[in-house]
Coordinates of C-alpha atoms in Angstrom, one line a residue:
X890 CA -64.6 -36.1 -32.6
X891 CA -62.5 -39.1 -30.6
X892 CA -58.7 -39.6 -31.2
X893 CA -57.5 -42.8 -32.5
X894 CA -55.3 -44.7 -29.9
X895 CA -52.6 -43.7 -32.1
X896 CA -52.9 -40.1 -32.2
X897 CA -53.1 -40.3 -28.1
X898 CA -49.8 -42.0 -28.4
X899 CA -48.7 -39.5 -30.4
X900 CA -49.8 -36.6 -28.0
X901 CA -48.8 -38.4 -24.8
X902 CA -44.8 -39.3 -26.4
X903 CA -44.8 -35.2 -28.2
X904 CA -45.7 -34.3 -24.1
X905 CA -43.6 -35.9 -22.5
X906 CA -40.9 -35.4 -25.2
X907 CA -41.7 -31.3 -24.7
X908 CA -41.4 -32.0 -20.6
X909 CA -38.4 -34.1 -20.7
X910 CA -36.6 -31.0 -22.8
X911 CA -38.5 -28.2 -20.2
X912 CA -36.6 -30.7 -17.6
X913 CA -33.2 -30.5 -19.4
X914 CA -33.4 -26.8 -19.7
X915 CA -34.1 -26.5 -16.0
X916 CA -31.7 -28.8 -14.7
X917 CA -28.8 -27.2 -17.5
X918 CA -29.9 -23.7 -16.7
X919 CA -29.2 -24.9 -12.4
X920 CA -26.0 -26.4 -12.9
X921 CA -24.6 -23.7 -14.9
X922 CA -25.4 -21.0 -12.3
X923 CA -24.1 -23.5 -9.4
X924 CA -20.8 -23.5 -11.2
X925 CA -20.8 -19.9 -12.0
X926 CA -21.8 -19.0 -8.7
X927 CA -19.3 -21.4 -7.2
X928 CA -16.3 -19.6 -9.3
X929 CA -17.6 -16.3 -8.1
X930 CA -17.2 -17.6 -4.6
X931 CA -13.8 -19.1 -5.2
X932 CA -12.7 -16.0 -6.7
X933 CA -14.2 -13.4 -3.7
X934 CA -11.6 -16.2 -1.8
X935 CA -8.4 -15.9 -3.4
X936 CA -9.0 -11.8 -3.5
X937 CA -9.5 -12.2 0.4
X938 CA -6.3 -14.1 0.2
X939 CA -4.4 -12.1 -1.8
X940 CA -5.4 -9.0 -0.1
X941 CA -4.4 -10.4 3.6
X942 CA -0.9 -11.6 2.0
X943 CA -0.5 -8.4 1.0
X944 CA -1.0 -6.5 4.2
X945 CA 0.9 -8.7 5.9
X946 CA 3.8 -8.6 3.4
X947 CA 3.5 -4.7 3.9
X948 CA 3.4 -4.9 7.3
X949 CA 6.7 -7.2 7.8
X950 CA 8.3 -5.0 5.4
X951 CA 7.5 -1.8 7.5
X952 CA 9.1 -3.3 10.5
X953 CA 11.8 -4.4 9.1
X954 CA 12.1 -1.0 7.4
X955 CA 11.5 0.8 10.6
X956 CA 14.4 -1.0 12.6
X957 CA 17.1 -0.4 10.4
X958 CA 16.0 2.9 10.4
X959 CA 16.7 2.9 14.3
X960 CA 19.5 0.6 14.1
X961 CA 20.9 3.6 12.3
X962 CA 20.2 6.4 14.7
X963 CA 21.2 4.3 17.4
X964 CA 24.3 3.7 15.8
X965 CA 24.6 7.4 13.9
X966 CA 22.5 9.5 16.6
X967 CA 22.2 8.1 20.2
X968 CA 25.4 6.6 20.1
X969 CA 27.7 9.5 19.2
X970 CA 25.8 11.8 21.6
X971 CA 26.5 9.6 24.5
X972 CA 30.1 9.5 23.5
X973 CA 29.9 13.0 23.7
X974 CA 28.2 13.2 27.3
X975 CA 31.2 10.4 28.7
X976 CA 34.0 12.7 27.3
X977 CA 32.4 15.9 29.1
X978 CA 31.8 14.0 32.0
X979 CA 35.4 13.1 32.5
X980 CA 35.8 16.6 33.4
X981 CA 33.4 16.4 36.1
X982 CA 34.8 19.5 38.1
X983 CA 33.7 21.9 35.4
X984 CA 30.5 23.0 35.5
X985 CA 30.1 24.0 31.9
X986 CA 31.3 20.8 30.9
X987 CA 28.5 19.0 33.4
X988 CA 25.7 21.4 32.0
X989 CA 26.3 20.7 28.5
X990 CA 26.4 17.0 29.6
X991 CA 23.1 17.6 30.8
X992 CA 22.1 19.0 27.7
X993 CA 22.9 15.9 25.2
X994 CA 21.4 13.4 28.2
X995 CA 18.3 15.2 27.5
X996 CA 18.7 15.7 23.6
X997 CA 19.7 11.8 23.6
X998 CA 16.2 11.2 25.7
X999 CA 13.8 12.8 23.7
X1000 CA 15.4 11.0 20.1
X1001 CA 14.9 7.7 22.7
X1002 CA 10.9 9.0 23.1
X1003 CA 10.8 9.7 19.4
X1004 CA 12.0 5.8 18.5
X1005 CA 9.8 4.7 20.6
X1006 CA 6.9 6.2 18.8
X1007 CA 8.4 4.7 15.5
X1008 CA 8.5 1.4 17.3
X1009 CA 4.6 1.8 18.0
X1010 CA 2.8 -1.4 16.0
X1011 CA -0.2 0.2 16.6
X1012 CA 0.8 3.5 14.6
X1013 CA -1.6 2.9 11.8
X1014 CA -4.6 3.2 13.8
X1015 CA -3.7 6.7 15.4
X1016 CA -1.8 8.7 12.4
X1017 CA -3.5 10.1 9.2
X1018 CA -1.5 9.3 6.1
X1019 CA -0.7 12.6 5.1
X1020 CA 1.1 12.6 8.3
X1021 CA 2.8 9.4 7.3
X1022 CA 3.9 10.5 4.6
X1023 CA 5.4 13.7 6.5
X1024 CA 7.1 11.7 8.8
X1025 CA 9.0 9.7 5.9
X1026 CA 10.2 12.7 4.5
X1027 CA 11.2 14.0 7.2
X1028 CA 13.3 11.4 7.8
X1029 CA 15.1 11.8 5.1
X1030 CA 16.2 15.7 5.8
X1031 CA 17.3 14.7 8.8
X1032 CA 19.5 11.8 7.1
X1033 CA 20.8 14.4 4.9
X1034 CA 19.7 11.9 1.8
X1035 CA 17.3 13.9 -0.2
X1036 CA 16.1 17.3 0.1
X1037 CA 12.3 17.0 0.4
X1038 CA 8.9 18.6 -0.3
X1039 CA 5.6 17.8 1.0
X1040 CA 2.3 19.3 -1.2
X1041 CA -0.7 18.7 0.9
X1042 CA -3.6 20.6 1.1
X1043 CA -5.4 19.2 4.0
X1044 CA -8.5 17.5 2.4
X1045 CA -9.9 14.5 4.2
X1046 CA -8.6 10.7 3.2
X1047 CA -10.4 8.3 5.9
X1048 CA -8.7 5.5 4.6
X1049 CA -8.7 2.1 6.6
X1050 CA -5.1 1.0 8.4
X1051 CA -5.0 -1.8 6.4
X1052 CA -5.4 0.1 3.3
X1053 CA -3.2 2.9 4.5
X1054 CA -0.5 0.5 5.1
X1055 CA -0.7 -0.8 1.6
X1056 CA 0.2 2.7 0.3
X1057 CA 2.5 4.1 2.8
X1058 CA 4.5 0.5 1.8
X1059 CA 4.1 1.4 -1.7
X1060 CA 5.6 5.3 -0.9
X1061 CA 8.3 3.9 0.9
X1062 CA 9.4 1.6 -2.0
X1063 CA 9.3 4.6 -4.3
X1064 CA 11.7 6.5 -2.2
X1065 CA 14.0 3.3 -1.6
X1066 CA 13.8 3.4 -5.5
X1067 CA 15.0 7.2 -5.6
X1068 CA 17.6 6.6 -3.0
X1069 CA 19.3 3.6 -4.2
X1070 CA 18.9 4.4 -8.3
X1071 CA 18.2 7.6 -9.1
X1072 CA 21.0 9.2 -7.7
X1073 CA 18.5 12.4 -7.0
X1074 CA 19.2 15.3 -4.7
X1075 CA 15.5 16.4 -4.3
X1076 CA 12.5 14.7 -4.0
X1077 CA 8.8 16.4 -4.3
X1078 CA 5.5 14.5 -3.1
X1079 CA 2.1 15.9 -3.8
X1080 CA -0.4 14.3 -2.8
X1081 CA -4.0 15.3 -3.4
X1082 CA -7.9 14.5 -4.7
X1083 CA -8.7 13.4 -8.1
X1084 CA -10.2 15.8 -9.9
X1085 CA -13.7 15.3 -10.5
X1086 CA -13.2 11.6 -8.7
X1087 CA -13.5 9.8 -5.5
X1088 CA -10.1 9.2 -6.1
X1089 CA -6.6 9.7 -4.0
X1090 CA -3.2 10.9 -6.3
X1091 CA -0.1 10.7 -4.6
X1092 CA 3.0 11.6 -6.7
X1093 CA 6.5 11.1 -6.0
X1094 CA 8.8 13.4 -8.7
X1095 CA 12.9 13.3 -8.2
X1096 CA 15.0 14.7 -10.0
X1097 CA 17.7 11.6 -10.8
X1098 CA 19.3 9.5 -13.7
X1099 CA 15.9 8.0 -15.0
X1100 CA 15.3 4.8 -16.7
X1101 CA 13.4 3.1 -19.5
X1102 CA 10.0 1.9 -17.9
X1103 CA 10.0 -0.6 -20.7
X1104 CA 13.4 -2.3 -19.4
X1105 CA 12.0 -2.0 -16.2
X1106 CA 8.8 -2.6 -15.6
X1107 CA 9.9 -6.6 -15.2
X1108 CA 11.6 -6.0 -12.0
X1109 CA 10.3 -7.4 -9.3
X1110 CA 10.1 -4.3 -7.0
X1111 CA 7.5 -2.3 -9.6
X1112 CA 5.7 -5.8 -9.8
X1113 CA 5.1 -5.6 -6.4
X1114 CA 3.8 -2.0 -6.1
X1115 CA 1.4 -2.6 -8.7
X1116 CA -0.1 -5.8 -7.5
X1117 CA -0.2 -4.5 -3.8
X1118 CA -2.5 -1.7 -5.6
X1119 CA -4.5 -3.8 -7.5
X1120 CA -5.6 -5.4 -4.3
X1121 CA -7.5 -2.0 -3.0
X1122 CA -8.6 -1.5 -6.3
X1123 CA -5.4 1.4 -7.2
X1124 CA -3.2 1.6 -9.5
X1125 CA 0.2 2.9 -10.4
X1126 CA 2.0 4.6 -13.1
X1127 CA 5.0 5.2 -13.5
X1128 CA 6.6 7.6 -16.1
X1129 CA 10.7 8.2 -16.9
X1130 CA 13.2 9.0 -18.6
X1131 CA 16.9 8.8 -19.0
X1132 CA 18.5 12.0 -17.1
X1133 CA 15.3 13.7 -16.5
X1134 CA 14.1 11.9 -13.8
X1135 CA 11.5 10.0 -12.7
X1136 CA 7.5 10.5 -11.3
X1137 CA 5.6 8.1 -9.7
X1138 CA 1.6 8.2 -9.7
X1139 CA 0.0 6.3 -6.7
X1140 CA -3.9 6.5 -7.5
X1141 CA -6.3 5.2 -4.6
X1142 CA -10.1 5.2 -3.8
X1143 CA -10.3 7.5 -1.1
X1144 CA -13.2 6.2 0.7
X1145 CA -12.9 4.1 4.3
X1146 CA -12.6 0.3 3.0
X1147 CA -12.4 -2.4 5.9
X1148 CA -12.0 -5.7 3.8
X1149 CA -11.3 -6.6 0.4
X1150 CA -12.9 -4.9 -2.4
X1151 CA -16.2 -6.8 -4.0
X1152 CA -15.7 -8.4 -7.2
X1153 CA -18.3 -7.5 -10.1
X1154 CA -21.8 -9.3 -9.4
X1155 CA -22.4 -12.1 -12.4
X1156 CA -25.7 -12.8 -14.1

């Protein structure tokens, strides 16, 4: 049976009307997952940025931290022991006097070889964190500010020197916190695995005034510590209160990360 002219209009206009909505659909479907392709490329860019500001941040920070540290045992150390060696050296005709000399010349060159290894900009690379963290703390004893304790148990925490810098920054700002705050006498740091995770826990726990997280969680130094986290995909808690002191929960991803964590693939 023929069509009428009409009906082939009408087939030819419902066709083409059916092709120029396929078309729409296509072209709509395109241009929505160019934008949302072109967000998720913006955004991979700004968590590239904000993770590079961040290790740079931590790594200014560390420097500056480390040279006030031996502007002080320049000042507090080096400098009184020398003292020490000119006054026993004014009585050169005394040999104990010249061998105990001889004594705090070598005493005052090995705390010159130990700055020097603080100094190292490459220390990241060639120190574990665990040891790090040791090294912190000791510095402390020796500075007579805290009493310190180290819980380690020697599991394995590859962790990338950019990555480790971000936390050992975070440590140090939680023990600047205890210092200058809490007015604590003992500091304990534990730091070990997740249990049943892939995960790293390092607590800090003193024994100071407190405070209420709520008041404080504004301030600009807990901001900080939580954001640099966020950045390798951590976190921090922080729990407190008012003359019972404070702990400080540092969780991590223990495996070796080299750039910026991936953001979540979009559909």
């Amino acid at each position: 049976m023929l069509e009428t002219p009409s009906e082939v209009v009408t087939v030819l206009l419902a066709g083409t009307a059916i092709l120029l909505l396929l078309v729409f659909f296509i072209v709509s479907f395109l241009f929505i997952y160019q934008k949302r392709q072109l967000l998720h490329i913006k955004e991979k860019q700004q968590l590239k940025l904000d993770y590079e500001r961040a290790i740079n941040e931590s790594q200014l920070e560390i420097q500056e931290e480390t040279l006030r540290y031996v502007g002080r045992e320049l000042h507090d150390n080096i400098g009184q022991i020398l003292s020490l060696v000119k006054l026993h050296l004014h009585d050169s005709q005394n040999p104990d006097q010249v061998g105990h000399a001889k004594d705090l010349l070598s005493g005052a060159i090995a705390d010159v070889r130990g700055l020097s290894k603080t100094l190292n900009t490459d220390w990241a690379e060639d120190i574990s964190l665990p040891e790090l963290l040791s090294r912190e703390l000791d510095k402390l004893e020796k500075s007579n500010v805290l009493k310190t304790e180290f819980l380690y148990d020697g599991f394995d925490c590859p962790l990338h020197s950019k990555n480790k810098l971000i936390v050992f920054r975070v440590f140090q700002e939680s023990l600047n916190n205890c210092i200058k705050h809490a007015q604590a006498t003992w500091v304990t740091v534990n730091f070990h695995l997740a249990e049943g995770e892939e995960s790293c826990i390092l607590e800090i726990t003193d024994n100071g005034v407190g405070f209420e997280p709520a008041q404080a969680s504004a301030g600009s130094g807990l901001t900080n510590m939580r954001k640099r986290m966020e950045v390798i995909q951590g976190q921090v808690e922080i729990v407190s209160r008012l003359q019972r002191g404070t702990r400080v929960e540092v969780r991590f991803p223990c495996q070796q990360t080299t750039t910026a964590p991936p953001l979540h693939e979009q559909n």
